[in-house]
mmCIF file of C-alpha atoms and ligand atoms in Angstrom:
data_model
loop_
_atom_site.group_PDB
_atom_site.id
_atom_site.type_symbol
_atom_site.label_atom_id
_atom_site.label_comp_id
_atom_site.label_asym_id
_atom_site.label_seq_id
_atom_site.Cartn_x
_atom_site.Cartn_y
_atom_site.Cartn_z
ATOM 1 C CA MET O 1 16.147 27.795 10.166
ATOM 2 C CA THR O 2 12.883 25.711 11.019
ATOM 3 C CA LYS O 3 12.536 23.377 13.876
ATOM 4 C CA TYR O 4 11.476 19.915 12.784
ATOM 5 C CA LYS O 5 9.910 17.211 14.606
ATOM 6 C CA LEU O 6 11.707 14.142 13.628
ATOM 7 C CA GLU O 7 9.810 11.053 14.720
ATOM 8 C CA TYR O 8 12.493 7.886 14.864
ATOM 9 C CA ILE O 9 10.534 4.762 14.227
ATOM 10 C CA TRP O 10 12.041 1.271 14.511
ATOM 11 C CA LEU O 11 11.099 -2.283 15.345
ATOM 12 C CA ASP O 12 11.800 -3.504 18.766
ATOM 13 C CA GLY O 13 13.214 -7.136 19.980
ATOM 14 C CA TYR O 14 10.041 -8.785 20.684
ATOM 15 C CA THR O 15 9.221 -12.179 19.225
ATOM 16 C CA PRO O 16 7.749 -13.661 17.242
ATOM 17 C CA VAL O 17 6.401 -10.240 16.190
ATOM 18 C CA PRO O 18 8.362 -7.010 16.892
ATOM 19 C CA ASN O 19 6.413 -3.875 17.919
ATOM 20 C CA LEU O 20 6.757 -0.460 16.474
ATOM 21 C CA ARG O 21 8.363 2.085 18.536
ATOM 22 C CA GLY O 22 9.018 5.825 18.116
ATOM 23 C CA LYS O 23 10.288 9.004 19.867
ATOM 24 C CA THR O 24 10.659 12.568 18.769
ATOM 25 C CA GLN O 25 13.672 14.689 18.550
ATOM 26 C CA ILE O 26 13.676 18.499 17.305
ATOM 27 C CA LYS O 27 16.212 19.686 15.108
ATOM 28 C CA ASP O 28 16.986 22.839 13.010
ATOM 29 C CA PHE O 29 16.933 22.590 9.206
ATOM 30 C CA ALA O 30 16.887 25.294 6.365
ATOM 31 C CA GLU O 31 14.439 23.199 4.509
ATOM 32 C CA PHE O 32 12.987 19.595 4.705
ATOM 33 C CA PRO O 33 15.860 17.388 5.587
ATOM 34 C CA THR O 34 17.137 14.773 3.235
ATOM 35 C CA LEU O 35 17.749 11.395 4.454
ATOM 36 C CA ASP O 36 21.479 11.836 4.631
ATOM 37 C CA GLN O 37 20.892 15.050 6.855
ATOM 38 C CA LEU O 38 19.262 12.861 9.696
ATOM 39 C CA PRO O 39 21.729 11.948 12.191
ATOM 40 C CA LEU O 40 22.186 8.588 14.156
ATOM 41 C CA TRP O 41 20.332 8.504 17.297
ATOM 42 C CA GLY O 42 20.177 6.156 20.388
ATOM 43 C CA PHE O 43 17.719 4.557 22.663
ATOM 44 C CA ASP O 44 17.523 2.278 25.798
ATOM 45 C CA GLY O 45 17.559 -1.088 24.266
ATOM 46 C CA SER O 46 16.911 -2.679 27.678
ATOM 47 C CA SER O 47 13.348 -1.549 27.407
ATOM 48 C CA THR O 48 12.545 -2.896 24.189
ATOM 49 C CA MET O 49 14.110 -6.484 24.498
ATOM 50 C CA GLN O 50 17.242 -5.422 22.473
ATOM 51 C CA ALA O 51 19.942 -5.008 25.192
ATOM 52 C CA GLU O 52 20.837 -6.009 28.604
ATOM 53 C CA GLY O 53 20.426 -3.286 31.522
ATOM 54 C CA SER O 54 24.328 -2.949 32.091
ATOM 55 C CA SER O 55 25.087 -2.000 28.575
ATOM 56 C CA SER O 56 21.872 -0.939 26.929
ATOM 57 C CA ASP O 57 22.521 1.764 24.424
ATOM 58 C CA CYS O 58 21.416 0.766 20.743
ATOM 59 C CA VAL O 59 21.611 2.979 17.694
ATOM 60 C CA LEU O 60 18.971 4.070 15.396
ATOM 61 C CA LYS O 61 20.097 4.535 11.995
ATOM 62 C CA PRO O 62 17.668 6.433 9.557
ATOM 63 C CA VAL O 63 16.821 4.482 6.284
ATOM 64 C CA ALA O 64 13.846 6.279 4.893
ATOM 65 C CA SER O 65 12.140 9.387 5.611
ATOM 66 C CA TYR O 66 8.562 10.722 4.846
ATOM 67 C CA PRO O 67 6.724 14.043 5.617
ATOM 68 C CA ASP O 68 4.559 13.568 8.781
ATOM 69 C CA PRO O 69 1.033 14.585 7.989
ATOM 70 C CA ALA O 70 -0.110 14.961 11.327
ATOM 71 C CA ARG O 71 2.494 17.217 12.529
ATOM 72 C CA LYS O 72 3.610 20.650 11.608
ATOM 73 C CA ASN O 73 7.164 20.466 10.216
ATOM 74 C CA GLY O 74 7.032 16.699 11.098
ATOM 75 C CA VAL O 75 8.996 13.793 9.559
ATOM 76 C CA LEU O 76 8.403 10.059 9.904
ATOM 77 C CA VAL O 77 12.184 8.603 9.968
ATOM 78 C CA MET O 78 12.159 4.723 9.580
ATOM 79 C CA CYS O 79 15.279 3.300 11.042
ATOM 80 C CA GLU O 80 17.211 0.278 11.237
ATOM 81 C CA VAL O 81 18.545 -0.698 14.938
ATOM 82 C CA MET O 82 22.274 -1.074 14.985
ATOM 83 C CA MET O 83 24.754 -2.271 17.714
ATOM 84 C CA PRO O 84 26.616 0.449 19.678
ATOM 85 C CA ASP O 85 29.432 0.799 17.039
ATOM 86 C CA GLY O 86 26.803 2.265 14.681
ATOM 87 C CA THR O 87 27.496 -0.096 11.832
ATOM 88 C CA THR O 88 26.739 -3.605 12.957
ATOM 89 C CA PRO O 89 23.302 -4.324 12.453
ATOM 90 C CA HIS O 90 21.431 -5.463 15.833
ATOM 91 C CA PRO O 91 20.225 -9.176 15.655
ATOM 92 C CA SER O 92 16.534 -7.924 15.746
ATOM 93 C CA ASN O 93 17.405 -5.971 12.309
ATOM 94 C CA SER O 94 15.746 -7.925 9.766
ATOM 95 C CA ARG O 95 16.076 -5.320 7.114
ATOM 96 C CA ALA O 96 19.566 -5.202 7.024
ATOM 97 C CA THR O 97 19.884 -8.525 5.277
ATOM 98 C CA VAL O 98 16.992 -8.617 2.953
ATOM 99 C CA LEU O 99 17.571 -9.549 -0.609
ATOM 100 C CA ASP O 100 16.364 -6.452 -2.726
ATOM 101 C CA ASP O 101 15.989 -5.343 -6.337
ATOM 102 C CA ASP O 102 14.484 -2.179 -7.657
ATOM 103 C CA ASP O 103 12.732 -4.275 -10.614
ATOM 104 C CA ALA O 104 10.903 -6.431 -8.143
ATOM 105 C CA TRP O 105 7.629 -4.966 -7.335
ATOM 106 C CA PHE O 106 5.568 -5.747 -4.416
ATOM 107 C CA GLY O 107 1.970 -5.144 -3.566
ATOM 108 C CA PHE O 108 0.836 -6.096 0.029
ATOM 109 C CA GLU O 109 -2.861 -6.597 1.152
ATOM 110 C CA GLN O 110 -2.876 -5.994 4.690
ATOM 111 C CA GLU O 111 -5.790 -7.216 6.552
ATOM 112 C CA TYR O 112 -6.646 -6.579 10.264
ATOM 113 C CA PHE O 113 -9.348 -6.212 12.765
ATOM 114 C CA PHE O 114 -10.312 -3.083 14.551
ATOM 115 C CA TYR O 115 -10.519 -3.988 18.286
ATOM 116 C CA LYS O 116 -12.459 -2.108 21.077
ATOM 117 C CA ASP O 117 -12.986 -3.364 24.569
ATOM 118 C CA GLY O 118 -11.489 -6.811 23.752
ATOM 119 C CA ARG O 119 -13.531 -7.551 20.905
ATOM 120 C CA PRO O 120 -13.800 -6.781 17.172
ATOM 121 C CA LEU O 121 -15.445 -3.304 16.510
ATOM 122 C CA GLY O 122 -19.333 -3.868 16.229
ATOM 123 C CA PHE O 123 -19.156 -7.026 18.181
ATOM 124 C CA PRO O 124 -21.920 -7.062 20.910
ATOM 125 C CA THR O 125 -20.854 -7.519 24.568
ATOM 126 C CA GLN O 126 -22.020 -11.093 24.573
ATOM 127 C CA GLY O 127 -22.087 -13.416 21.548
ATOM 128 C CA TYR O 128 -21.465 -12.692 17.969
ATOM 129 C CA PRO O 129 -23.156 -10.321 15.335
ATOM 130 C CA GLU O 130 -24.964 -11.550 12.211
ATOM 131 C CA PRO O 131 -22.775 -14.091 10.670
ATOM 132 C CA GLN O 132 -20.026 -12.983 7.843
ATOM 133 C CA GLY O 133 -21.661 -12.416 4.318
ATOM 134 C CA LYS O 134 -22.731 -8.986 4.095
ATOM 135 C CA TYR O 135 -19.745 -7.077 5.613
ATOM 136 C CA TYR O 136 -16.938 -7.754 2.839
ATOM 137 C CA THR O 137 -17.129 -4.347 0.733
ATOM 138 C CA GLY O 138 -20.415 -3.458 2.678
ATOM 139 C CA VAL O 139 -21.967 -0.130 3.143
ATOM 140 C CA GLY O 140 -24.230 1.118 5.647
ATOM 141 C CA TYR O 141 -24.146 1.254 9.407
ATOM 142 C CA SER O 142 -25.195 -2.286 10.115
ATOM 143 C CA ALA O 143 -22.249 -3.377 7.990
ATOM 144 C CA VAL O 144 -19.425 -1.133 8.998
ATOM 145 C CA GLY O 145 -20.762 0.909 12.070
ATOM 146 C CA ASP O 146 -20.256 4.440 12.473
ATOM 147 C CA VAL O 147 -16.225 5.015 12.941
ATOM 148 C CA ALA O 148 -14.426 2.539 10.961
ATOM 149 C CA ARG O 149 -14.765 4.412 7.750
ATOM 150 C CA GLU O 150 -13.746 7.648 9.232
ATOM 151 C CA ILE O 151 -10.457 5.988 10.451
ATOM 152 C CA VAL O 152 -9.703 4.264 7.100
ATOM 153 C CA GLU O 153 -10.325 7.486 5.292
ATOM 154 C CA LYS O 154 -8.041 9.439 7.493
ATOM 155 C CA HIS O 155 -5.443 6.729 7.245
ATOM 156 C CA LEU O 156 -5.641 6.894 3.469
ATOM 157 C CA ASP O 157 -5.132 10.602 3.355
ATOM 158 C CA GLN O 158 -2.298 10.402 5.661
ATOM 159 C CA CYS O 159 -0.603 7.918 3.703
ATOM 160 C CA LEU O 160 -0.928 9.580 0.359
ATOM 161 C CA ASP O 161 0.275 12.762 1.993
ATOM 162 C CA ALA O 162 3.508 11.030 3.398
ATOM 163 C CA GLY O 163 4.108 9.933 -0.126
ATOM 164 C CA ILE O 164 3.241 6.132 0.606
ATOM 165 C CA ASN O 165 1.714 4.198 -2.148
ATOM 166 C CA HIS O 166 -1.571 3.302 -0.506
ATOM 167 C CA GLU O 167 -3.440 1.759 -3.436
ATOM 168 C CA GLY O 168 -6.812 0.934 -1.796
ATOM 169 C CA ILE O 169 -9.124 0.064 0.878
ATOM 170 C CA ASN O 170 -11.846 -2.515 1.354
ATOM 171 C CA ALA O 171 -14.175 -3.506 4.124
ATOM 172 C CA GLU O 172 -13.308 -7.389 4.884
ATOM 173 C CA VAL O 173 -15.181 -10.468 5.261
ATOM 174 C CA ALA O 174 -15.491 -10.374 9.029
ATOM 175 C CA LYS O 175 -17.251 -7.773 11.014
ATOM 176 C CA GLY O 176 -14.683 -5.061 12.079
ATOM 177 C CA GLN O 177 -12.020 -6.347 9.693
ATOM 178 C CA TRP O 178 -10.633 -4.158 6.926
ATOM 179 C CA GLU O 179 -7.762 -4.292 4.470
ATOM 180 C CA PHE O 180 -5.436 -1.746 2.717
ATOM 181 C CA GLN O 181 -2.851 -2.194 -0.055
ATOM 182 C CA ILE O 182 0.565 -0.880 -0.272
ATOM 183 C CA PHE O 183 2.776 -1.086 -3.388
ATOM 184 C CA GLY O 184 6.612 -0.594 -3.673
ATOM 185 C CA LYS O 185 9.465 -1.120 -6.145
ATOM 186 C CA GLY O 186 11.971 -3.114 -4.152
ATOM 187 C CA SER O 187 11.635 -5.192 -1.118
ATOM 188 C CA LYS O 188 12.684 -2.367 1.011
ATOM 189 C CA LYS O 189 10.893 0.276 -0.362
ATOM 190 C CA ALA O 190 7.509 -1.646 -0.135
ATOM 191 C CA ALA O 191 8.330 -3.032 3.377
ATOM 192 C CA ASP O 192 9.418 0.375 4.779
ATOM 193 C CA GLN O 193 6.052 1.803 3.571
ATOM 194 C CA MET O 194 4.073 -0.970 4.903
ATOM 195 C CA TRP O 195 5.512 -0.347 8.422
ATOM 196 C CA ILE O 196 5.011 3.213 8.402
ATOM 197 C CA ALA O 197 1.482 2.535 6.981
ATOM 198 C CA ARG O 198 1.084 0.277 10.065
ATOM 199 C CA TYR O 199 2.297 2.808 12.312
ATOM 200 C CA LEU O 200 0.074 5.629 11.102
ATOM 201 C CA LEU O 201 -2.943 3.226 11.335
ATOM 202 C CA MET O 202 -2.059 2.488 14.967
ATOM 203 C CA ARG O 203 -1.503 6.283 15.736
ATOM 204 C CA ILE O 204 -4.797 7.294 14.255
ATOM 205 C CA CYS O 205 -6.738 4.694 16.493
ATOM 206 C CA GLU O 206 -5.272 5.976 19.598
ATOM 207 C CA SER O 207 -7.912 8.886 19.890
ATOM 208 C CA TYR O 208 -10.718 6.537 19.194
ATOM 209 C CA CYS O 209 -9.819 4.200 21.738
ATOM 210 C CA ILE O 210 -9.466 1.437 19.421
ATOM 211 C CA ASP O 211 -6.390 -0.953 18.851
ATOM 212 C CA ILE O 212 -5.442 -2.813 15.661
ATOM 213 C CA GLU O 213 -5.461 -6.673 16.229
ATOM 214 C CA TRP O 214 -2.851 -7.798 13.651
ATOM 215 C CA HIS O 215 -3.136 -11.611 14.484
ATOM 216 C CA CYS O 216 -4.046 -13.884 11.818
ATOM 217 C CA LYS O 217 -6.818 -15.560 13.555
ATOM 218 C CA PRO O 218 -8.081 -13.641 16.270
ATOM 219 C CA LEU O 219 -11.490 -15.335 16.515
ATOM 220 C CA GLY O 220 -9.827 -18.808 16.615
ATOM 221 C CA ASP O 221 -11.342 -21.867 15.159
ATOM 222 C CA THR O 222 -14.685 -20.259 14.443
ATOM 223 C CA ASP O 223 -16.551 -19.303 11.323
ATOM 224 C CA TRP O 224 -14.922 -16.018 11.148
ATOM 225 C CA ASN O 225 -12.229 -15.221 8.592
ATOM 226 C CA GLY O 226 -8.615 -14.579 9.462
ATOM 227 C CA SER O 227 -6.418 -11.901 8.312
ATOM 228 C CA GLY O 228 -3.829 -12.241 5.706
ATOM 229 C CA MET O 229 -1.193 -10.018 3.997
ATOM 230 C CA HIS O 230 -1.304 -11.565 0.437
ATOM 231 C CA CYS O 231 1.976 -10.801 -1.489
ATOM 232 C CA ASN O 232 1.680 -9.906 -5.035
ATOM 233 C CA PHE O 233 4.990 -9.885 -6.772
ATOM 234 C CA SER O 234 6.461 -9.581 -10.204
ATOM 235 C CA THR O 235 10.202 -9.161 -11.439
ATOM 236 C CA LYS O 236 11.302 -7.716 -14.617
ATOM 237 C CA HIS O 237 11.618 -10.975 -16.081
ATOM 238 C CA MET O 238 8.010 -12.089 -15.027
ATOM 239 C CA ARG O 239 6.692 -8.805 -16.472
ATOM 240 C CA GLU O 240 8.444 -8.848 -19.713
ATOM 241 C CA VAL O 241 9.516 -12.337 -20.694
ATOM 242 C CA GLY O 242 7.490 -14.827 -18.585
ATOM 243 C CA GLY O 243 6.099 -17.870 -20.379
ATOM 244 C CA LYS O 244 4.538 -21.262 -19.462
ATOM 245 C CA ALA O 245 7.890 -23.041 -18.865
ATOM 246 C CA TYR O 246 9.362 -20.439 -16.593
ATOM 247 C CA PHE O 247 6.091 -19.955 -14.446
ATOM 248 C CA GLU O 248 5.969 -23.714 -14.015
ATOM 249 C CA ALA O 249 9.772 -23.953 -13.034
ATOM 250 C CA LEU O 250 8.772 -20.891 -10.645
ATOM 251 C CA MET O 251 5.921 -22.726 -8.988
ATOM 252 C CA GLY O 252 7.943 -25.757 -8.697
ATOM 253 C CA GLN O 253 10.748 -23.852 -6.747
ATOM 254 C CA PHE O 254 7.919 -22.430 -4.422
ATOM 255 C CA GLU O 255 6.618 -25.643 -3.725
ATOM 256 C CA LYS O 256 10.449 -26.855 -2.932
ATOM 257 C CA ASN O 257 10.702 -23.879 -0.555
ATOM 258 C CA LEU O 258 7.467 -24.520 1.014
ATOM 259 C CA GLU O 259 8.999 -24.655 4.643
ATOM 260 C CA ASP O 260 11.356 -21.684 4.088
ATOM 261 C CA HIS O 261 8.331 -19.604 2.950
ATOM 262 C CA ILE O 262 5.768 -20.787 5.823
ATOM 263 C CA ALA O 263 8.686 -19.988 8.316
ATOM 264 C CA VAL O 264 8.674 -16.306 7.476
ATOM 265 C CA TYR O 265 4.954 -15.632 6.694
ATOM 266 C CA GLY O 266 3.890 -14.639 9.995
ATOM 267 C CA PRO O 267 3.221 -16.776 13.306
ATOM 268 C CA ASP O 268 0.317 -18.933 13.893
ATOM 269 C CA ASN O 269 -0.404 -19.319 10.205
ATOM 270 C CA HIS O 270 -1.576 -22.939 10.690
ATOM 271 C CA MET O 271 -4.534 -21.538 12.549
ATOM 272 C CA ARG O 272 -5.309 -19.388 9.509
ATOM 273 C CA LEU O 273 -4.199 -21.670 6.606
ATOM 274 C CA THR O 274 -6.797 -24.477 7.157
ATOM 275 C CA GLY O 275 -8.145 -25.012 3.827
ATOM 276 C CA LYS O 276 -11.161 -23.103 4.740
ATOM 277 C CA HIS O 277 -12.218 -19.414 4.409
ATOM 278 C CA GLU O 278 -10.429 -18.762 1.024
ATOM 279 C CA THR O 279 -7.056 -20.271 2.211
ATOM 280 C CA ALA O 280 -5.070 -23.263 1.174
ATOM 281 C CA PRO O 281 -3.763 -25.760 3.790
ATOM 282 C CA TRP O 282 -0.264 -24.408 5.294
ATOM 283 C CA ASN O 283 1.677 -27.637 4.335
ATOM 284 C CA LYS O 284 0.552 -28.184 0.962
ATOM 285 C CA PHE O 285 1.509 -26.051 -2.041
ATOM 286 C CA SER O 286 -0.873 -25.280 -4.735
ATOM 287 C CA TYR O 287 -1.622 -22.641 -7.472
ATOM 288 C CA GLY O 288 -4.374 -22.160 -9.651
ATOM 289 C CA ILE O 289 -5.957 -19.595 -12.028
ATOM 290 C CA ALA O 290 -8.032 -17.204 -10.289
ATOM 291 C CA ASP O 291 -8.271 -19.548 -7.400
ATOM 292 C CA ARG O 292 -8.514 -17.993 -4.003
ATOM 293 C CA GLY O 293 -8.342 -21.582 -2.289
ATOM 294 C CA ALA O 294 -4.591 -21.860 -3.699
ATOM 295 C CA SER O 295 -1.511 -21.054 -2.101
ATOM 296 C CA VAL O 296 -0.639 -18.852 -5.036
ATOM 297 C CA ARG O 297 -3.584 -17.284 -7.345
ATOM 298 C CA VAL O 298 -2.615 -16.845 -10.905
ATOM 299 C CA PRO O 299 -4.355 -13.884 -12.073
ATOM 300 C CA HIS O 300 -6.622 -14.252 -15.309
ATOM 301 C CA SER O 301 -4.469 -11.193 -16.896
ATOM 302 C CA PHE O 302 -1.272 -13.313 -16.238
ATOM 303 C CA VAL O 303 -2.436 -16.317 -18.322
ATOM 304 C CA ASN O 304 -4.267 -14.171 -21.074
ATOM 305 C CA ASN O 305 -0.733 -12.259 -21.545
ATOM 306 C CA GLY O 306 1.252 -15.211 -22.075
ATOM 307 C CA TYR O 307 2.057 -16.012 -18.581
ATOM 308 C CA LYS O 308 3.493 -12.570 -18.007
ATOM 309 C CA GLY O 309 2.591 -10.218 -15.035
ATOM 310 C CA TYR O 310 2.310 -10.621 -11.411
ATOM 311 C CA LEU O 311 1.395 -13.444 -9.265
ATOM 312 C CA GLU O 312 -0.331 -13.438 -5.630
ATOM 313 C CA ASP O 313 1.071 -15.487 -2.805
ATOM 314 C CA ARG O 314 -1.929 -15.789 -0.585
ATOM 315 C CA ARG O 315 -0.232 -17.306 2.458
ATOM 316 C CA PRO O 316 1.705 -14.438 4.182
ATOM 317 C CA ASN O 317 -0.399 -13.293 7.301
ATOM 318 C CA SER O 318 -1.324 -10.053 8.829
ATOM 319 C CA GLN O 319 1.648 -10.165 11.171
ATOM 320 C CA GLY O 320 4.207 -11.132 8.937
ATOM 321 C CA ASP O 321 7.445 -9.038 8.307
ATOM 322 C CA PRO O 322 7.087 -7.521 4.821
ATOM 323 C CA TYR O 323 10.904 -7.339 4.913
ATOM 324 C CA ALA O 324 11.333 -11.135 5.482
ATOM 325 C CA ILE O 325 8.431 -12.163 3.138
ATOM 326 C CA ALA O 326 9.752 -9.891 0.199
ATOM 327 C CA SER O 327 13.242 -11.326 0.606
ATOM 328 C CA GLN O 328 11.995 -15.007 0.808
ATOM 329 C CA VAL O 329 10.111 -14.470 -2.501
ATOM 330 C CA LEU O 330 13.098 -13.187 -4.233
ATOM 331 C CA LYS O 331 15.440 -15.831 -2.916
ATOM 332 C CA THR O 332 13.051 -18.502 -4.272
ATOM 333 C CA ILE O 333 12.906 -16.609 -7.721
ATOM 334 C CA SER O 334 16.756 -16.300 -7.849
ATOM 335 C CA GLU O 335 16.860 -19.930 -7.649
ATOM 336 C CA VAL O 336 15.092 -20.367 -10.986
ATOM 337 C CA PRO O 337 17.254 -19.931 -14.196
ATOM 338 C CA THR O 338 15.948 -17.504 -16.781
ATOM 339 C CA GLY O 339 17.033 -16.794 -20.331
ATOM 340 C CA ASP O 340 19.477 -19.242 -22.127
ATOM 341 C CA LYS O 341 19.990 -21.190 -19.101
ATOM 342 C CA ALA O 342 16.088 -21.899 -18.853
ATOM 343 C CA GLN O 343 15.953 -22.698 -22.634
ATOM 344 C CA ALA O 344 18.894 -25.263 -22.380
ATOM 345 C CA ALA O 345 16.929 -26.986 -19.518
ATOM 346 C CA ALA O 346 13.778 -27.045 -21.388
HETATM 347 P P1 LIG L 401 -7.395 -9.071 -4.446
HETATM 348 O O1 LIG L 401 -7.891 -8.575 -3.234
HETATM 349 O O2 LIG L 401 -8.345 -9.213 -5.691
HETATM 350 O O3 LIG L 401 -6.304 -10.035 -4.175
HETATM 351 P P2 LIG L 401 -6.162 -6.218 -4.365
HETATM 352 O O4 LIG L 401 -6.459 -5.232 -5.359
HETATM 353 O O5 LIG L 401 -6.712 -6.131 -3.115
HETATM 354 O O6 LIG L 401 -6.451 -7.928 -4.886
HETATM 355 O O7 LIG L 401 -4.452 -6.219 -4.436
HETATM 356 C C1 LIG L 401 -3.895 -6.427 -5.623
HETATM 357 C C2 LIG L 401 -2.269 -5.996 -5.396
HETATM 358 O O8 LIG L 401 -1.471 -6.346 -6.572
HETATM 359 C C3 LIG L 401 -2.194 -4.376 -5.032
HETATM 360 O O9 LIG L 401 -1.471 -4.467 -3.940
HETATM 361 C C4 LIG L 401 -1.114 -4.159 -6.330
HETATM 362 O O10 LIG L 401 -0.457 -3.082 -5.944
HETATM 363 C C5 LIG L 401 -0.359 -5.342 -6.677
HETATM 364 N N1 LIG L 401 0.075 -5.442 -8.072
HETATM 365 C C6 LIG L 401 -0.667 -5.185 -9.023
HETATM 366 N N2 LIG L 401 0.180 -4.986 -10.216
HETATM 367 C C7 LIG L 401 1.398 -5.681 -9.600
HETATM 368 C C8 LIG L 401 2.686 -5.990 -10.316
HETATM 369 N N3 LIG L 401 3.087 -5.993 -11.514
HETATM 370 N N4 LIG L 401 3.609 -6.493 -9.450
HETATM 371 C C9 LIG L 401 3.410 -6.524 -8.036
HETATM 372 N N5 LIG L 401 2.386 -6.129 -7.663
HETATM 373 C C10 LIG L 401 1.173 -5.672 -8.208
HETATM 374 MN MN1 LIG L 402 -7.394 -7.421 -1.473
HETATM 375 MN MN1 LIG L 403 -8.629 -9.312 1.433
HETATM 376 MN MN1 LIG L 404 -5.513 -10.856 -2.532
#
């Protein structure tokens, strides 16, 4: 038997943005444990905004697991929070009710700022650094400083070692701002991996005395970009059938459901979706081919392939809950008829 270190990770009850929490238990297993070998566990919900002090037990239900690259015999255990009965989802548990479909693929582009001493990494004590322009995909100390790249490389390696579909990195438009991309087949698979990737990044940063600022517009109404989490998505129908009529019907439904989307695309998004800095105004839906100023960007490849492939919703922000975002995208897609029904309507 080997002693495994199981890090149970969950989302707490803070609003509008939950925090990641985690605690470790040690269990004996003959070999690396499978998900169904991982037991339910509990925690004190009164310390996480998930229960009253008088009856504070909440239950952690493992729903996904990954090897923990930073620990000998470590396991990262993504959990849903359940009521004390162990079967009723806790009100804060947004994962329990998401629409899911393994044929729906999601690619999230997570942007964020490194923060140190209360300001973006690389900002001077007073005032601002050189205006943005050279930082995006930049190389060299004056563009990215001396430590950010070390962190994003460590994060990349840990994600890959954990089996997370990390797909790429780039330095972003603002100084101290970066992006990584996570891909998954199915809402839950993609979103679980995003939450674990966020966890790993925050954990790596601890020893650098650096925090991640996830807010979508940490520098407010200035000439500094905000942070998004573009959601690239495709269903089997979009990839294999597609067509201009279906695409236009889909965009029509996105326009109709604008408010439902914005409601789950992350807090304070009106601060970011202003129409400036490669964004579309939050209250007006638009789409455009290769248009980074539209709500939905249609890649050239999509049009060239006969309106088949994936689309990019650019509105979700860096603090959005990927469970809720993927679920809303799937809900809107499900409202648009495909196949015979669509041909009859055309
Ligand atoms: P950009 O910065 O130009 O918007 P990125 O390369 O950062 O683009 O991100 C593109 C994202 O699209 C990646 O996360 C990738 O996983 C995702 N993606 C690619 N193909 C598909 C697909 N068929 N379905 C869903 N997502 C996809
Ligand atoms: Mn990108
Ligand atoms: Mn980006
Ligand atoms: Mn993008």
